[in-house]
Amino acid sequence: MVNKVAILTAGGFAPCLSSAIGGLIERYSEIAPEVEIIAYRHGYQGLLQGDFLEVTDVVRQKAGLLHEFGGSPIGNSRVKLTNTKDLVKRGLVQEGDDPLKVAADRLEADGVDVLHTIGGDDTNTTAADLAAFLAQHDYPLTVVGLPKTIDNDVIPIRQSLGAWTAAEQGSIFAQNIVAEHNSGSRMLIIHEVMGRHCGWLTAATAAEYRKWLDAQEWAPEIGLSREAWDVHAVYVPEAVLDINAEGERLKKIMDEVGNVTIFLSEGAGLDTIVAETEASGEKVPRDPFGHVKLDKLNPGKWFADKFADRLDAEKVMVQKSGYFARSAAANAEDLALIKRCTDLAVDCALRGESGVIGEDEENDNKLSAIAFSRIAGGKAFDITTDWYVQMLQETGQGTPEAAATH
């Protein structure tokens, strides 16, 4: 019997966190109003510290408001429960403590029967570690995760919550940024999009932006040219990138059109950038999960430096849409997916079924509770997808060739 559930959000933001919290609260209030709900502040950090807020009757009545906002009202953090050294350094556990046991004991002390985790692959692999520890040590707890990541790279989930919205918001961002192409002659614009290992968001953002282009009326006679507003290159981690060949192609566009716009996945060329950085004697900064801190490495600037001379660019602009896109409120498409997932998450929780809720690509895209052991990050974007290939051909980039690492 479920008497008390806890909710936490973790990792980076995505346009689904607030709505997912609201959806869980609404579903419990609808079918099991007697269940007590708490929310740990700042993810696993709050769990380790016993820092939570109670979902009162007033909160339940206003849960619908959470669908209208981005971000997370209960806060996020990046905490890996198996990285003891980092947790001791941050004062979240004591030297000699097992963080998984600290978390499990806290859940038991708080009387929690079900833990809902809302996060990406790191959040859910951490949830998997916790779920395995709970099972091995006979803690009576159900863990139900929801897949959040704008990268849309969780294996085996077809569509992660918030990714559609992030692509739409990245397009809105680009509409203003690309308008800068006439702020100087021979302008090079690089729109850097989030996506450490997966290029789906960059590709989807470019596709959404080009849909917007399709809906506009153009007047080249007065300088309002679609060619100047278009995307001239899309670079993702999964595809081979020949900088010299691309430099020659884009130089012709710069000469003919007067500007060049590149949509760049922040993970494109990452191995090369890291290798160059380390070879120069610089230390590559990493987060508690071992991921390179891309905001510190600055891939957009690296690519800008590589292309500026090749294109004889007189002005270069690098703009990043990540924080703009990831903190948006969910759009209608995502809201519908979030509701389907939160409804099932509560149903699974009440019957004691653990797992991550998502459309299982390995089971005919059936919406179900996928075993934590099957969840992994780093799902590659399929660069042979029809809409992506067509977009590259239309922009003159040609048919993509897969990188050896993918």
mmCIF file of C-alpha atoms in Angstrom:
data_model
loop_
_atom_site.group_PDB
_atom_site.id
_atom_site.type_symbol
_atom_site.label_atom_id
_atom_site.label_comp_id
_atom_site.label_asym_id
_atom_site.label_seq_id
_atom_site.Cartn_x
_atom_site.Cartn_y
_atom_site.Cartn_z
ATOM 1 C CA MET A 1 0.000 0.000 0.000
ATOM 2 C CA VAL A 2 1.283 3.455 -0.922
ATOM 3 C CA ASN A 3 0.962 6.050 1.814
ATOM 4 C CA LYS A 4 3.654 8.556 0.894
ATOM 5 C CA VAL A 5 5.492 9.494 -2.287
ATOM 6 C CA ALA A 6 8.446 11.786 -2.929
ATOM 7 C CA ILE A 7 9.330 13.705 -6.087
ATOM 8 C CA LEU A 8 12.684 15.109 -7.160
ATOM 9 C CA THR A 9 14.076 16.754 -10.296
ATOM 10 C CA ALA A 10 17.762 16.580 -11.146
ATOM 11 C CA GLY A 11 20.403 17.364 -13.750
ATOM 12 C CA GLY A 12 20.082 20.210 -16.233
ATOM 13 C CA PHE A 13 16.782 21.921 -16.878
ATOM 14 C CA ALA A 14 14.379 20.885 -19.647
ATOM 15 C CA PRO A 15 10.974 22.287 -20.652
ATOM 16 C CA CYS A 16 9.052 19.596 -18.806
ATOM 17 C CA LEU A 17 10.168 19.581 -15.173
ATOM 18 C CA SER A 18 7.581 21.976 -13.768
ATOM 19 C CA SER A 19 4.789 20.382 -15.796
ATOM 20 C CA ALA A 20 5.830 16.841 -14.848
ATOM 21 C CA ILE A 21 5.666 17.768 -11.166
ATOM 22 C CA GLY A 22 2.243 19.279 -11.742
ATOM 23 C CA GLY A 23 1.080 16.213 -13.640
ATOM 24 C CA LEU A 24 2.149 13.815 -10.891
ATOM 25 C CA ILE A 25 0.425 15.903 -8.216
ATOM 26 C CA GLU A 26 -2.754 16.149 -10.307
ATOM 27 C CA ARG A 27 -2.850 12.412 -11.016
ATOM 28 C CA TYR A 28 -2.365 11.433 -7.377
ATOM 29 C CA SER A 29 -4.987 13.981 -6.312
ATOM 30 C CA GLU A 30 -7.372 12.507 -8.890
ATOM 31 C CA ILE A 31 -7.079 8.771 -8.189
ATOM 32 C CA ALA A 32 -5.376 8.510 -4.780
ATOM 33 C CA PRO A 33 -5.961 11.769 -2.897
ATOM 34 C CA GLU A 34 -5.114 10.113 0.413
ATOM 35 C CA VAL A 35 -1.473 9.632 -0.603
ATOM 36 C CA GLU A 36 0.889 12.118 1.049
ATOM 37 C CA ILE A 37 3.350 13.869 -1.287
ATOM 38 C CA ILE A 38 6.667 15.555 -0.541
ATOM 39 C CA ALA A 39 9.253 17.049 -2.912
ATOM 40 C CA TYR A 40 12.980 17.012 -2.201
ATOM 41 C CA ARG A 41 14.621 20.342 -2.923
ATOM 42 C CA HIS A 42 17.445 20.402 -5.463
ATOM 43 C CA GLY A 43 17.233 16.740 -6.404
ATOM 44 C CA TYR A 44 19.445 14.144 -4.762
ATOM 45 C CA GLN A 45 21.108 16.938 -2.801
ATOM 46 C CA GLY A 46 17.872 17.524 -0.913
ATOM 47 C CA LEU A 47 17.380 13.790 -0.492
ATOM 48 C CA LEU A 48 20.781 13.420 1.177
ATOM 49 C CA GLN A 49 20.105 16.443 3.391
ATOM 50 C CA GLY A 50 16.495 15.607 4.228
ATOM 51 C CA ASP A 51 15.423 18.949 2.731
ATOM 52 C CA PHE A 52 11.903 18.756 1.335
ATOM 53 C CA LEU A 53 8.646 20.660 1.040
ATOM 54 C CA GLU A 54 5.203 19.221 1.631
ATOM 55 C CA VAL A 55 2.569 19.188 -1.073
ATOM 56 C CA THR A 56 -0.325 20.693 0.859
ATOM 57 C CA ASP A 57 -3.975 21.000 -0.161
ATOM 58 C CA VAL A 58 -3.221 24.507 -1.413
ATOM 59 C CA VAL A 59 -0.405 23.166 -3.606
ATOM 60 C CA ARG A 60 -2.685 20.449 -4.965
ATOM 61 C CA GLN A 61 -5.311 23.037 -5.894
ATOM 62 C CA LYS A 62 -2.725 25.123 -7.742
ATOM 63 C CA ALA A 63 -0.804 22.251 -9.372
ATOM 64 C CA GLY A 64 -2.209 23.210 -12.776
ATOM 65 C CA LEU A 65 -0.176 26.412 -12.671
ATOM 66 C CA LEU A 66 3.005 24.377 -12.969
ATOM 67 C CA HIS A 67 2.159 23.567 -16.605
ATOM 68 C CA GLU A 68 2.541 27.245 -17.468
ATOM 69 C CA PHE A 69 6.146 27.625 -16.304
ATOM 70 C CA GLY A 70 9.601 26.384 -17.204
ATOM 71 C CA GLY A 71 12.406 25.512 -14.831
ATOM 72 C CA SER A 72 11.758 23.472 -11.718
ATOM 73 C CA PRO A 73 9.938 24.952 -8.713
ATOM 74 C CA ILE A 74 11.651 22.449 -6.414
ATOM 75 C CA GLY A 75 15.164 22.996 -7.794
ATOM 76 C CA ASN A 76 17.804 20.861 -9.460
ATOM 77 C CA SER A 77 21.428 19.907 -8.851
ATOM 78 C CA ARG A 78 23.983 17.520 -10.318
ATOM 79 C CA VAL A 79 24.639 14.787 -7.757
ATOM 80 C CA LYS A 80 25.970 11.300 -8.455
ATOM 81 C CA LEU A 81 25.288 9.026 -5.503
ATOM 82 C CA THR A 82 28.233 6.763 -6.368
ATOM 83 C CA ASN A 83 30.747 9.650 -6.525
ATOM 84 C CA THR A 84 31.544 9.616 -2.809
ATOM 85 C CA LYS A 85 34.608 11.840 -3.114
ATOM 86 C CA ASP A 86 32.592 14.661 -4.694
ATOM 87 C CA LEU A 87 29.779 14.332 -2.146
ATOM 88 C CA VAL A 88 32.204 14.476 0.785
ATOM 89 C CA LYS A 89 33.887 17.523 -0.751
ATOM 90 C CA ARG A 90 30.482 19.250 -1.062
ATOM 91 C CA GLY A 91 29.528 18.370 2.499
ATOM 92 C CA LEU A 92 26.566 16.230 1.456
ATOM 93 C CA VAL A 93 27.860 13.095 3.214
ATOM 94 C CA GLN A 94 30.517 12.411 5.817
ATOM 95 C CA GLU A 95 33.830 10.682 5.211
ATOM 96 C CA GLY A 96 33.247 6.924 5.402
ATOM 97 C CA ASP A 97 29.547 7.140 4.526
ATOM 98 C CA ASP A 98 28.005 5.176 1.669
ATOM 99 C CA PRO A 99 25.869 7.802 -0.127
ATOM 100 C CA LEU A 100 23.448 5.165 -1.392
ATOM 101 C CA LYS A 101 22.844 4.000 2.181
ATOM 102 C CA VAL A 102 22.480 7.610 3.365
ATOM 103 C CA ALA A 103 19.827 8.171 0.663
ATOM 104 C CA ALA A 104 18.067 4.887 1.409
ATOM 105 C CA ASP A 105 18.017 5.553 5.150
ATOM 106 C CA ARG A 106 16.637 9.048 4.554
ATOM 107 C CA LEU A 107 13.821 7.697 2.393
ATOM 108 C CA GLU A 108 12.988 5.131 5.061
ATOM 109 C CA ALA A 109 13.136 7.743 7.826
ATOM 110 C CA ASP A 110 10.848 10.033 5.843
ATOM 111 C CA GLY A 111 8.380 7.178 5.384
ATOM 112 C CA VAL A 112 8.563 7.248 1.589
ATOM 113 C CA ASP A 113 6.997 4.329 -0.287
ATOM 114 C CA VAL A 114 7.532 5.651 -3.832
ATOM 115 C CA LEU A 115 10.263 7.906 -5.242
ATOM 116 C CA HIS A 116 9.607 9.716 -8.529
ATOM 117 C CA THR A 117 12.793 10.909 -10.255
ATOM 118 C CA ILE A 118 12.512 13.350 -13.156
ATOM 119 C CA GLY A 119 15.745 13.695 -15.085
ATOM 120 C CA GLY A 120 17.987 12.590 -17.920
ATOM 121 C CA ASP A 121 20.236 9.593 -18.288
ATOM 122 C CA ASP A 122 22.497 10.625 -15.387
ATOM 123 C CA THR A 123 19.498 11.139 -13.088
ATOM 124 C CA ASN A 124 17.966 7.835 -14.057
ATOM 125 C CA THR A 125 21.194 5.844 -13.945
ATOM 126 C CA THR A 126 21.666 7.284 -10.458
ATOM 127 C CA ALA A 127 18.087 6.229 -9.723
ATOM 128 C CA ALA A 128 19.007 2.783 -11.070
ATOM 129 C CA ASP A 129 21.961 2.597 -8.656
ATOM 130 C CA LEU A 130 19.648 3.587 -5.816
ATOM 131 C CA ALA A 131 16.916 1.148 -6.867
ATOM 132 C CA ALA A 132 19.456 -1.690 -7.037
ATOM 133 C CA PHE A 133 20.784 -0.818 -3.584
ATOM 134 C CA LEU A 134 17.256 -0.708 -2.172
ATOM 135 C CA ALA A 135 16.432 -4.122 -3.659
ATOM 136 C CA GLN A 136 19.662 -5.703 -2.457
ATOM 137 C CA HIS A 137 19.144 -4.470 1.094
ATOM 138 C CA ASP A 138 15.411 -5.154 1.316
ATOM 139 C CA TYR A 139 14.240 -1.549 1.512
ATOM 140 C CA PRO A 140 10.536 -1.603 0.566
ATOM 141 C CA LEU A 141 10.514 1.209 -2.015
ATOM 142 C CA THR A 142 9.304 1.668 -5.600
ATOM 143 C CA VAL A 143 11.276 4.018 -7.870
ATOM 144 C CA VAL A 144 9.570 5.427 -10.984
ATOM 145 C CA GLY A 145 11.516 7.725 -13.284
ATOM 146 C CA LEU A 146 10.478 10.169 -15.999
ATOM 147 C CA PRO A 147 12.907 10.839 -18.903
ATOM 148 C CA LYS A 148 13.951 14.478 -19.139
ATOM 149 C CA THR A 149 16.583 15.685 -21.564
ATOM 150 C CA ILE A 150 16.503 18.194 -24.391
ATOM 151 C CA ASP A 151 19.168 16.115 -26.151
ATOM 152 C CA ASN A 152 16.609 13.313 -26.705
ATOM 153 C CA ASP A 153 19.379 10.761 -26.196
ATOM 154 C CA VAL A 154 18.057 8.290 -23.613
ATOM 155 C CA ILE A 155 18.233 4.635 -24.638
ATOM 156 C CA PRO A 156 15.724 3.044 -25.433
ATOM 157 C CA ILE A 157 13.212 5.924 -25.167
ATOM 158 C CA ARG A 158 11.829 7.288 -28.422
ATOM 159 C CA GLN A 159 11.075 10.820 -27.234
ATOM 160 C CA SER A 160 12.259 12.367 -23.985
ATOM 161 C CA LEU A 161 10.130 14.983 -22.270
ATOM 162 C CA GLY A 162 10.884 18.594 -23.191
ATOM 163 C CA ALA A 163 12.924 17.942 -26.347
ATOM 164 C CA TRP A 164 10.232 19.086 -28.779
ATOM 165 C CA THR A 165 9.842 22.348 -26.889
ATOM 166 C CA ALA A 166 13.590 22.933 -26.785
ATOM 167 C CA ALA A 167 13.809 22.606 -30.578
ATOM 168 C CA GLU A 168 10.919 25.033 -31.011
ATOM 169 C CA GLN A 169 12.479 27.527 -28.600
ATOM 170 C CA GLY A 170 15.870 27.199 -30.284
ATOM 171 C CA SER A 171 14.182 28.170 -33.530
ATOM 172 C CA ILE A 172 12.670 31.260 -31.924
ATOM 173 C CA PHE A 173 16.101 32.185 -30.585
ATOM 174 C CA ALA A 174 17.619 31.721 -34.050
ATOM 175 C CA GLN A 175 15.040 33.957 -35.712
ATOM 176 C CA ASN A 176 16.465 36.937 -33.844
ATOM 177 C CA ILE A 177 20.096 35.887 -33.991
ATOM 178 C CA VAL A 178 20.131 35.240 -37.743
ATOM 179 C CA ALA A 179 18.573 38.673 -38.219
ATOM 180 C CA GLU A 180 22.023 39.962 -37.235
ATOM 181 C CA HIS A 181 23.486 38.787 -40.542
ATOM 182 C CA ASN A 182 23.405 42.326 -41.968
ATOM 183 C CA SER A 183 24.852 44.008 -38.878
ATOM 184 C CA GLY A 184 28.165 43.859 -40.694
ATOM 185 C CA SER A 185 29.508 42.716 -44.033
ATOM 186 C CA ARG A 186 30.710 39.140 -44.498
ATOM 187 C CA MET A 187 29.128 38.015 -41.252
ATOM 188 C CA LEU A 188 29.697 34.518 -39.850
ATOM 189 C CA ILE A 189 27.044 33.445 -37.329
ATOM 190 C CA ILE A 190 27.411 30.267 -35.295
ATOM 191 C CA HIS A 191 24.308 29.160 -33.405
ATOM 192 C CA GLU A 192 25.580 26.698 -30.790
ATOM 193 C CA VAL A 193 22.911 24.248 -29.640
ATOM 194 C CA MET A 194 23.096 21.897 -26.665
ATOM 195 C CA GLY A 195 23.855 18.256 -27.390
ATOM 196 C CA ARG A 196 26.932 16.643 -25.857
ATOM 197 C CA HIS A 197 26.804 13.308 -27.651
ATOM 198 C CA CYS A 198 23.628 13.522 -29.691
ATOM 199 C CA GLY A 199 22.843 15.853 -32.576
ATOM 200 C CA TRP A 200 19.063 15.412 -32.511
ATOM 201 C CA LEU A 201 18.369 18.792 -30.897
ATOM 202 C CA THR A 202 20.609 20.690 -33.320
ATOM 203 C CA ALA A 203 19.011 18.962 -36.292
ATOM 204 C CA ALA A 204 15.468 19.427 -34.954
ATOM 205 C CA THR A 205 16.143 23.085 -34.131
ATOM 206 C CA ALA A 206 17.408 23.711 -37.660
ATOM 207 C CA ALA A 207 14.357 21.927 -39.075
ATOM 208 C CA GLU A 208 11.981 24.008 -36.939
ATOM 209 C CA TYR A 209 13.770 27.184 -37.988
ATOM 210 C CA ARG A 210 13.479 26.266 -41.666
ATOM 211 C CA LYS A 211 9.756 25.620 -41.210
ATOM 212 C CA TRP A 212 9.561 29.219 -40.039
ATOM 213 C CA LEU A 213 11.469 30.312 -43.149
ATOM 214 C CA ASP A 214 8.968 28.414 -45.304
ATOM 215 C CA ALA A 215 6.108 30.405 -43.766
ATOM 216 C CA GLN A 216 7.630 33.815 -44.551
ATOM 217 C CA GLU A 217 7.268 36.020 -47.623
ATOM 218 C CA TRP A 218 10.539 37.293 -49.050
ATOM 219 C CA ALA A 219 11.542 40.414 -50.979
ATOM 220 C CA PRO A 220 15.091 40.004 -52.286
ATOM 221 C CA GLU A 221 14.692 43.255 -54.235
ATOM 222 C CA ILE A 222 15.097 45.160 -50.974
ATOM 223 C CA GLY A 223 17.592 42.770 -49.397
ATOM 224 C CA LEU A 224 15.092 40.451 -47.700
ATOM 225 C CA SER A 225 16.525 37.227 -49.039
ATOM 226 C CA ARG A 226 15.747 33.729 -47.857
ATOM 227 C CA GLU A 227 19.236 32.658 -48.930
ATOM 228 C CA ALA A 228 20.726 35.111 -46.445
ATOM 229 C CA TRP A 229 18.383 33.995 -43.645
ATOM 230 C CA ASP A 230 18.854 30.273 -44.311
ATOM 231 C CA VAL A 231 20.934 27.696 -42.443
ATOM 232 C CA HIS A 232 24.060 27.021 -44.490
ATOM 233 C CA ALA A 233 25.513 24.178 -42.410
ATOM 234 C CA VAL A 234 24.403 21.823 -39.637
ATOM 235 C CA TYR A 235 27.133 20.022 -37.687
ATOM 236 C CA VAL A 236 26.331 17.140 -35.316
ATOM 237 C CA PRO A 237 28.588 14.704 -33.394
ATOM 238 C CA GLU A 238 27.432 11.686 -35.400
ATOM 239 C CA ALA A 239 28.625 12.976 -38.788
ATOM 240 C CA VAL A 240 32.051 13.330 -40.343
ATOM 241 C CA LEU A 241 33.179 16.935 -40.656
ATOM 242 C CA ASP A 242 35.864 17.882 -43.150
ATOM 243 C CA ILE A 243 36.668 21.436 -42.090
ATOM 244 C CA ASN A 244 38.750 22.181 -45.177
ATOM 245 C CA ALA A 245 36.086 20.996 -47.610
ATOM 246 C CA GLU A 246 33.358 22.785 -45.673
ATOM 247 C CA GLY A 247 35.503 25.899 -45.585
ATOM 248 C CA GLU A 248 35.674 25.912 -49.373
ATOM 249 C CA ARG A 249 31.926 25.322 -49.740
ATOM 250 C CA LEU A 250 30.973 27.996 -47.230
ATOM 251 C CA LYS A 251 33.469 30.470 -48.712
ATOM 252 C CA LYS A 252 31.488 30.327 -51.984
ATOM 253 C CA ILE A 253 28.268 31.012 -50.055
ATOM 254 C CA MET A 254 29.903 33.914 -48.242
ATOM 255 C CA ASP A 255 31.051 35.366 -51.568
ATOM 256 C CA GLU A 256 27.654 34.953 -53.211
ATOM 257 C CA VAL A 257 25.207 35.616 -50.358
ATOM 258 C CA GLY A 258 27.295 37.866 -48.119
ATOM 259 C CA ASN A 259 26.930 35.896 -44.894
ATOM 260 C CA VAL A 260 27.033 32.347 -43.483
ATOM 261 C CA THR A 261 25.005 30.789 -40.653
ATOM 262 C CA ILE A 262 26.018 27.508 -38.998
ATOM 263 C CA PHE A 263 23.895 25.477 -36.564
ATOM 264 C CA LEU A 264 26.420 23.665 -34.384
ATOM 265 C CA SER A 265 25.896 20.894 -31.866
ATOM 266 C CA GLU A 266 28.123 21.620 -28.869
ATOM 267 C CA GLY A 267 29.405 18.031 -29.025
ATOM 268 C CA ALA A 268 30.497 18.200 -32.671
ATOM 269 C CA GLY A 269 34.263 17.836 -32.872
ATOM 270 C CA LEU A 270 34.494 17.444 -29.100
ATOM 271 C CA ASP A 271 37.206 14.766 -29.154
ATOM 272 C CA THR A 272 39.399 16.993 -31.314
ATOM 273 C CA ILE A 273 38.843 20.035 -29.123
ATOM 274 C CA VAL A 274 39.632 18.077 -25.943
ATOM 275 C CA ALA A 275 42.764 16.591 -27.498
ATOM 276 C CA GLU A 276 43.997 20.026 -28.613
ATOM 277 C CA THR A 277 43.269 21.510 -25.186
ATOM 278 C CA GLU A 278 45.114 18.757 -23.323
ATOM 279 C CA ALA A 279 48.015 18.850 -25.788
ATOM 280 C CA SER A 280 48.458 22.535 -24.991
ATOM 281 C CA GLY A 281 48.877 21.643 -21.322
ATOM 282 C CA GLU A 282 45.484 22.968 -20.224
ATOM 283 C CA LYS A 283 43.273 20.924 -17.906
ATOM 284 C CA VAL A 284 39.840 20.041 -19.294
ATOM 285 C CA PRO A 285 37.186 20.859 -16.653
ATOM 286 C CA ARG A 286 34.679 18.093 -15.870
ATOM 287 C CA ASP A 287 31.521 17.754 -13.777
ATOM 288 C CA PRO A 288 30.829 15.115 -11.037
ATOM 289 C CA PHE A 289 29.705 12.651 -13.722
ATOM 290 C CA GLY A 290 33.001 13.021 -15.586
ATOM 291 C CA HIS A 291 31.450 14.998 -18.438
ATOM 292 C CA VAL A 292 33.473 17.789 -20.012
ATOM 293 C CA LYS A 293 32.110 21.194 -18.966
ATOM 294 C CA LEU A 294 31.282 22.389 -22.447
ATOM 295 C CA ASP A 295 30.527 25.945 -21.364
ATOM 296 C CA LYS A 296 34.145 26.182 -20.191
ATOM 297 C CA LEU A 297 35.566 24.512 -23.302
ATOM 298 C CA ASN A 298 33.536 26.788 -25.623
ATOM 299 C CA PRO A 299 33.140 24.712 -28.825
ATOM 300 C CA GLY A 300 31.416 27.598 -30.626
ATOM 301 C CA LYS A 301 34.508 29.781 -30.355
ATOM 302 C CA TRP A 302 36.726 26.910 -31.484
ATOM 303 C CA PHE A 303 34.667 26.488 -34.666
ATOM 304 C CA ALA A 304 34.487 30.248 -35.178
ATOM 305 C CA ASP A 305 38.286 30.423 -35.065
ATOM 306 C CA LYS A 306 38.573 27.548 -37.553
ATOM 307 C CA PHE A 307 36.164 29.053 -40.084
ATOM 308 C CA ALA A 308 36.706 32.817 -39.789
ATOM 309 C CA ASP A 309 39.899 32.935 -41.868
ATOM 310 C CA ARG A 310 38.700 30.301 -44.334
ATOM 311 C CA LEU A 311 35.613 32.384 -45.093
ATOM 312 C CA ASP A 312 37.328 35.783 -44.976
ATOM 313 C CA ALA A 313 34.714 36.735 -42.395
ATOM 314 C CA GLU A 314 34.832 40.372 -41.347
ATOM 315 C CA LYS A 315 32.584 39.861 -38.329
ATOM 316 C CA VAL A 316 31.916 36.724 -36.277
ATOM 317 C CA MET A 317 29.101 36.072 -33.826
ATOM 318 C CA VAL A 318 28.698 32.983 -31.625
ATOM 319 C CA GLN A 319 25.387 32.651 -29.807
ATOM 320 C CA LYS A 320 24.141 29.813 -27.578
ATOM 321 C CA SER A 321 20.453 28.993 -27.301
ATOM 322 C CA GLY A 322 20.754 26.279 -24.645
ATOM 323 C CA TYR A 323 19.729 28.158 -21.524
ATOM 324 C CA PHE A 324 17.027 30.038 -23.432
ATOM 325 C CA ALA A 325 15.546 26.787 -24.745
ATOM 326 C CA ARG A 326 15.915 24.494 -21.746
ATOM 327 C CA SER A 327 14.153 26.789 -19.276
ATOM 328 C CA ALA A 328 11.008 27.318 -21.364
ATOM 329 C CA ALA A 329 7.529 26.141 -20.439
ATOM 330 C CA ALA A 330 6.453 22.987 -22.284
ATOM 331 C CA ASN A 331 4.609 23.409 -25.580
ATOM 332 C CA ALA A 332 1.339 21.657 -26.458
ATOM 333 C CA GLU A 333 3.064 18.642 -27.998
ATOM 334 C CA ASP A 334 5.210 18.081 -24.919
ATOM 335 C CA LEU A 335 2.307 18.744 -22.535
ATOM 336 C CA ALA A 336 0.370 15.900 -24.152
ATOM 337 C CA LEU A 337 3.348 13.531 -23.820
ATOM 338 C CA ILE A 338 4.003 14.640 -20.239
ATOM 339 C CA LYS A 339 0.403 13.887 -19.245
ATOM 340 C CA ARG A 340 0.517 10.414 -20.777
ATOM 341 C CA CYS A 341 3.771 9.705 -18.948
ATOM 342 C CA THR A 342 2.807 11.151 -15.549
ATOM 343 C CA ASP A 343 -0.527 9.319 -15.597
ATOM 344 C CA LEU A 344 1.237 6.010 -16.236
ATOM 345 C CA ALA A 345 3.963 6.841 -13.700
ATOM 346 C CA VAL A 346 1.373 7.168 -10.940
ATOM 347 C CA ASP A 347 -0.465 4.040 -12.065
ATOM 348 C CA CYS A 348 2.802 2.062 -11.977
ATOM 349 C CA ALA A 349 3.752 3.521 -8.597
ATOM 350 C CA LEU A 350 0.450 2.507 -7.024
ATOM 351 C CA ARG A 351 0.911 -1.084 -8.167
ATOM 352 C CA GLY A 352 4.573 -1.182 -7.091
ATOM 353 C CA GLU A 353 6.134 -1.324 -10.556
ATOM 354 C CA SER A 354 9.529 0.377 -10.817
ATOM 355 C CA GLY A 355 11.101 1.674 -14.030
ATOM 356 C CA VAL A 356 11.459 4.691 -16.306
ATOM 357 C CA ILE A 357 8.304 5.715 -18.138
ATOM 358 C CA GLY A 358 8.732 6.135 -21.869
ATOM 359 C CA GLU A 359 7.930 4.917 -25.356
ATOM 360 C CA ASP A 360 10.130 1.846 -25.713
ATOM 361 C CA GLU A 361 11.871 1.828 -29.113
ATOM 362 C CA GLU A 362 12.760 -1.821 -28.594
ATOM 363 C CA ASN A 363 9.106 -2.769 -27.988
ATOM 364 C CA ASP A 364 7.115 -1.108 -30.812
ATOM 365 C CA ASN A 365 7.299 2.290 -29.062
ATOM 366 C CA LYS A 366 4.924 1.043 -26.372
ATOM 367 C CA LEU A 367 4.534 3.433 -23.451
ATOM 368 C CA SER A 368 5.610 1.440 -20.413
ATOM 369 C CA ALA A 369 7.801 1.282 -17.328
ATOM 370 C CA ILE A 370 11.204 0.382 -18.764
ATOM 371 C CA ALA A 371 13.579 -1.458 -16.442
ATOM 372 C CA PHE A 372 16.312 0.779 -15.043
ATOM 373 C CA SER A 373 18.913 -1.738 -16.175
ATOM 374 C CA ARG A 374 17.994 -0.959 -19.791
ATOM 375 C CA ILE A 375 18.366 2.814 -19.433
ATOM 376 C CA ALA A 376 21.512 4.429 -20.822
ATOM 377 C CA GLY A 377 22.594 7.792 -22.145
ATOM 378 C CA GLY A 378 24.360 8.815 -25.316
ATOM 379 C CA LYS A 379 21.822 7.541 -27.859
ATOM 380 C CA ALA A 380 23.086 8.677 -31.243
ATOM 381 C CA PHE A 381 20.953 10.668 -33.638
ATOM 382 C CA ASP A 382 20.254 8.697 -36.811
ATOM 383 C CA ILE A 383 21.738 10.920 -39.499
ATOM 384 C CA THR A 384 20.104 8.796 -42.202
ATOM 385 C CA THR A 385 16.672 10.012 -41.043
ATOM 386 C CA ASP A 386 14.783 11.195 -44.121
ATOM 387 C CA TRP A 387 13.945 14.715 -42.934
ATOM 388 C CA TYR A 388 17.531 15.337 -41.882
ATOM 389 C CA VAL A 389 19.055 14.091 -45.133
ATOM 390 C CA GLN A 390 16.592 16.201 -47.120
ATOM 391 C CA MET A 391 17.436 19.303 -45.081
ATOM 392 C CA LEU A 392 21.174 18.890 -45.672
ATOM 393 C CA GLN A 393 20.622 18.401 -49.374
ATOM 394 C CA GLU A 394 18.461 21.521 -49.557
ATOM 395 C CA THR A 395 21.117 23.593 -47.794
ATOM 396 C CA GLY A 396 23.834 22.281 -50.120
ATOM 397 C CA GLN A 397 25.640 20.237 -47.497
ATOM 398 C CA GLY A 398 25.023 16.946 -49.283
ATOM 399 C CA THR A 399 24.399 13.482 -47.899
ATOM 400 C CA PRO A 400 25.885 13.022 -44.419
ATOM 401 C CA GLU A 401 28.598 10.479 -43.736
ATOM 402 C CA ALA A 402 28.629 8.795 -40.337
ATOM 403 C CA ALA A 403 31.580 9.418 -38.051
ATOM 404 C CA ALA A 404 33.642 6.350 -37.141
ATOM 405 C CA THR A 405 32.945 6.834 -33.425
ATOM 406 C CA HIS A 406 29.224 6.342 -34.032
#
